[in-house]
Amino acid sequence: MTLFTGAAVALVTPFKEGIVDFDTLKKLIDWQIAEGIDAIVSCGTTGEASTLSDEEHIETVRFTVEHTDGRVPVIDGAGSNDTAHAIWLSKELEKVGVDGLLLVTPYYNKCTQKGLINHYKAIADSVGIPCILYSVPSRTGVNITPAAVSELCTHPNIVGIKEASGNISQVVEIAKYVCPDFALYSGNDDMIVPLLSVGGVGAISTVANIIPKDTHEMIAAYLDNHTIKAKEMQLRMKSLIDSMFIEVNPIPVKAALNIMGMIEKEYRMPLCEPENKTLYQIADELKSYGLIHTNI
């Protein structure tokens, strides 16, 4: 079962005066869907899940599911470095009605590949909804090897991987050995087209927060065999994408959304507001791309 094909936004979690800003979240969801986004990922890395309480996490996902109302799939970040907690959270989010789960590799305690396989199988065994693996070793210190993916892809509830290693050779190796109906998603915005070229079916994207229409259209173009158009769109996005990672995600993308007038520029500590030079560089890229028309 493929949860989605195309562009999923790794949606930010807007805050106002220290709490989740549900009014703004509603507007973001509606705008994303109107712009053609194919799926919404709630409470992932870009959604600052690591500093949401369990209660906030579940309520944010519940609101997203209810407001989306089946217009696009809603996938939730439910990973943890504690397998028991990941199982509990996954079950709670299944009750809320999410279409699937995004499960980041355990961080800090850094298990072996055998432990990783056991961890993912235990979570997938505990729920009846599709699960997507999430490999982002720059964040967690743990990589999901192609061999581990080739074993995990045989589990009926594990339907895909968000591959954010930045290692295109590893992506090719995974594509070579996974099951035919296993979905490969790009977790690196600057590598979406390269990953599609080896059998990928979409992306879980940070930059889609600010350019959902273009992210959707780029992937759709490639999948419709308009590869030159997709390549040109990927290259045009490159500088904008780079500006979204000048500082740690989601600091720049929330700053960009603030400059665009869409959210408050508010973060959960230890994340903080970007440096002034970062703001000016982001604004320059937004203006160059045509997303704003005046300097800040």
XYZ file of C-alpha atoms in Angstrom:
296
model
C 0.000 0.000 0.000
C 1.442 3.379 -1.048
C 0.325 6.045 1.409
C 0.780 8.833 -1.104
C 2.504 9.703 -4.350
C 3.915 13.190 -4.880
C 4.747 15.950 -2.405
C 4.064 15.730 1.315
C 4.759 18.811 3.389
C 6.630 18.298 6.651
C 4.397 20.928 8.206
C 5.656 23.414 10.791
C 3.842 23.711 14.096
C 2.910 27.370 14.602
C 3.116 28.763 18.144
C 1.716 31.904 19.703
C 2.658 32.994 23.204
C 4.096 29.582 23.947
C 1.210 27.379 22.865
C 0.174 25.727 19.603
C -1.600 28.284 17.410
C -4.504 26.254 16.044
C -6.043 29.180 14.165
C -2.862 29.579 12.138
C -2.476 25.818 11.752
C -5.936 25.713 10.189
C -4.938 28.385 7.672
C -1.697 26.584 6.823
C -3.529 23.305 6.203
C -6.109 24.975 3.957
C -3.417 26.833 1.996
C -1.322 23.714 1.514
C -4.293 21.756 0.166
C -5.400 24.643 -2.072
C -1.867 24.770 -3.502
C -2.003 21.102 -4.446
C 0.000 19.352 -1.741
C -0.454 15.582 -1.846
C -0.116 14.752 1.865
C 0.557 16.391 5.225
C 3.116 15.177 7.736
C 2.269 16.516 11.182
C 4.594 16.700 14.185
C 7.777 15.561 12.498
C 11.213 17.141 12.796
C 10.042 20.315 11.045
C 6.990 20.319 13.331
C 9.225 20.496 16.438
C 7.813 17.239 17.795
C 10.775 16.807 20.128
C 9.602 19.736 22.275
C 5.874 18.989 22.176
C 4.400 17.206 25.168
C 2.553 13.982 24.392
C -0.720 15.816 25.016
C 0.205 18.644 22.619
C 1.440 16.169 20.032
C -1.756 14.136 20.063
C -4.008 17.199 20.089
C -2.114 18.822 17.199
C -2.443 15.652 15.147
C -6.115 15.262 16.104
C -6.801 18.824 14.930
C -4.895 18.232 11.682
C -6.793 15.025 10.933
C -10.162 16.571 11.719
C -9.571 19.769 9.780
C -8.036 18.001 6.798
C -11.161 15.829 6.774
C -9.866 13.295 4.274
C -8.854 15.830 1.615
C -5.282 14.481 1.657
C -3.590 11.777 3.750
C -2.284 12.834 7.164
C 0.869 11.105 8.369
C 2.270 11.671 11.833
C 5.757 11.596 13.248
C 5.665 8.980 15.998
C 9.291 7.926 16.352
C 11.211 7.733 19.618
C 14.452 6.372 21.003
C 12.291 4.409 23.452
C 10.514 1.572 21.651
C 7.824 1.279 24.316
C 7.010 4.987 24.058
C 6.958 4.823 20.253
C 4.491 1.929 20.441
C 2.262 3.798 22.909
C 2.293 6.993 20.840
C 1.690 5.102 17.603
C -1.367 3.408 19.107
C -2.716 6.735 20.391
C -2.288 8.356 17.000
C -3.944 5.425 15.272
C -6.967 6.104 17.510
C -6.932 9.751 16.397
C -7.328 8.619 12.792
C -4.000 9.253 11.076
C -3.504 7.558 7.731
C 0.036 6.494 8.542
C 3.080 6.937 10.764
C 6.552 8.342 10.093
C 9.084 6.612 12.345
C 12.492 8.220 12.795
C 15.428 6.058 13.831
C 16.107 5.909 17.583
C 18.528 8.653 18.579
C 21.187 9.015 21.276
C 21.221 5.389 22.471
C 22.155 4.458 18.863
C 21.144 0.819 18.532
C 22.697 -1.702 16.150
C 21.039 -2.637 12.866
C 19.635 -5.750 14.574
C 18.162 -3.549 17.290
C 16.820 -1.178 14.664
C 15.056 -3.991 12.824
C 13.557 -5.265 16.087
C 12.467 -1.725 17.026
C 10.647 -1.129 13.750
C 9.025 -4.542 13.667
C 7.734 -4.084 17.225
C 6.087 -0.767 16.335
C 4.658 -2.050 13.058
C 3.303 -5.132 14.810
C 1.462 -2.943 17.327
C -0.675 -0.980 14.835
C -2.895 -1.630 11.857
C -1.904 1.377 9.757
C 0.978 1.912 7.313
C 4.396 2.910 8.632
C 7.163 4.823 6.863
C 10.761 4.436 8.029
C 12.733 7.671 8.429
C 16.497 7.637 8.073
C 18.229 10.931 8.896
C 21.647 10.086 10.343
C 22.742 13.746 10.484
C 20.082 14.199 13.184
C 20.020 10.861 14.972
C 23.481 9.393 14.478
C 21.849 6.187 13.179
C 21.626 5.123 9.549
C 19.217 2.519 8.187
C 21.364 0.384 5.918
C 20.081 -1.011 2.623
C 20.285 -4.500 4.124
C 18.042 -3.481 7.021
C 15.560 -1.812 4.664
C 15.457 -4.930 2.478
C 14.407 -6.963 5.516
C 11.960 -4.424 6.939
C 10.187 -3.882 3.612
C 8.753 -7.400 3.871
C 6.650 -6.409 6.894
C 3.046 -5.823 5.733
C 2.703 -2.563 7.679
C 6.055 -1.053 6.633
C 5.296 0.548 3.285
C 8.098 3.027 2.583
C 11.097 5.045 3.686
C 11.881 8.729 3.933
C 15.539 8.625 2.943
C 17.450 11.676 4.184
C 20.988 10.336 4.414
C 22.136 12.603 1.593
C 23.991 9.601 0.169
C 22.696 8.987 -3.353
C 24.746 5.785 -3.619
C 22.888 4.401 -0.606
C 19.565 5.468 -2.111
C 20.398 3.540 -5.291
C 21.328 0.483 -3.239
C 18.032 0.648 -1.334
C 16.086 1.036 -4.585
C 17.859 -2.029 -5.952
C 16.825 -4.368 -3.159
C 13.466 -3.246 -1.762
C 10.126 -4.858 -2.523
C 8.432 -3.700 -5.745
C 5.572 -1.892 -3.969
C 7.773 -0.284 -1.295
C 7.671 3.529 -1.564
C 10.899 5.520 -1.672
C 10.522 9.165 -0.595
C 13.161 11.874 -0.667
C 13.908 13.527 2.656
C 16.366 15.960 1.057
C 14.767 18.787 -0.888
C 17.831 19.250 -3.088
C 17.798 15.575 -4.108
C 14.151 15.014 -5.026
C 14.645 14.582 -8.773
C 17.759 12.392 -8.369
C 15.821 10.107 -6.018
C 12.830 9.967 -8.381
C 15.221 8.888 -11.132
C 15.927 5.599 -9.321
C 12.295 4.736 -8.640
C 11.200 7.182 -5.954
C 7.544 8.186 -5.825
C 7.700 11.451 -3.935
C 9.152 13.553 -1.159
C 8.492 14.569 2.422
C 9.574 18.150 2.101
C 10.538 21.126 4.239
C 10.606 23.640 1.389
C 7.010 22.649 0.534
C 6.014 24.765 3.530
C 6.674 27.835 1.363
C 6.349 26.470 -2.198
C 3.812 23.620 -2.018
C 2.534 24.159 -5.559
C 5.978 24.039 -7.154
C 7.062 21.033 -5.090
C 3.933 19.163 -6.141
C 4.305 20.197 -9.799
C 7.985 19.239 -9.959
C 7.296 15.713 -8.745
C 4.187 15.355 -10.896
C 6.166 16.496 -13.941
C 8.837 13.869 -13.363
C 6.318 11.089 -12.773
C 4.504 12.148 -15.972
C 7.798 11.760 -17.889
C 8.384 15.512 -18.212
C 11.881 15.026 -16.866
C 13.430 18.165 -18.357
C 10.785 20.356 -16.721
C 11.330 18.599 -13.390
C 15.102 19.034 -13.664
C 14.729 22.734 -14.415
C 12.397 23.216 -11.461
C 14.800 21.378 -9.133
C 17.698 23.566 -10.249
C 15.641 26.758 -9.878
C 14.735 25.769 -6.307
C 18.305 25.009 -5.248
C 19.254 28.402 -3.802
C 15.919 28.719 -2.009
C 16.316 25.214 -0.594
C 19.842 26.007 0.591
C 18.534 29.040 2.464
C 16.116 26.814 4.384
C 19.063 25.009 5.962
C 21.432 27.873 6.784
C 20.560 27.227 10.402
C 19.027 24.069 11.814
C 15.582 23.162 10.475
C 12.913 24.482 11.167
C 14.438 27.813 12.179
C 14.803 29.174 8.609
C 11.514 27.861 7.205
C 9.513 29.334 10.079
C 11.342 32.610 9.555
C 10.434 32.451 5.858
C 6.767 31.829 6.651
C 6.879 34.787 9.036
C 8.369 37.048 6.361
C 5.584 35.860 4.043
C 3.059 36.946 6.683
C 1.762 33.454 7.470
C 2.917 32.649 11.025
C 4.441 34.167 14.134
C 8.220 33.745 14.320
C 8.125 31.650 17.456
C 10.079 28.526 18.391
C 10.330 26.082 21.263
C 13.615 26.326 23.133
C 16.347 25.307 22.665
C 15.564 26.503 19.120
C 15.671 30.265 18.840
C 15.243 33.087 16.348
C 17.780 33.155 13.502
C 20.660 35.579 13.230
C 19.954 38.821 11.382
C 22.258 37.831 8.528
C 20.223 34.633 8.128
C 16.990 36.630 7.924
C 18.395 38.899 5.226
C 19.639 35.934 3.195
C 16.271 34.184 3.480
C 14.464 37.357 2.442
C 16.784 37.777 -0.541
C 16.022 34.232 -1.692
C 12.281 34.675 -1.176
C 12.375 37.847 -3.257
C 14.519 36.260 -5.962
C 12.088 33.351 -6.196
C 9.100 35.706 -6.386
C 7.536 34.855 -3.027
C 7.856 38.407 -1.676
C 8.288 41.680 -3.529
C 10.019 43.971 -1.031
C 13.054 43.660 1.215
C 12.596 43.245 4.965
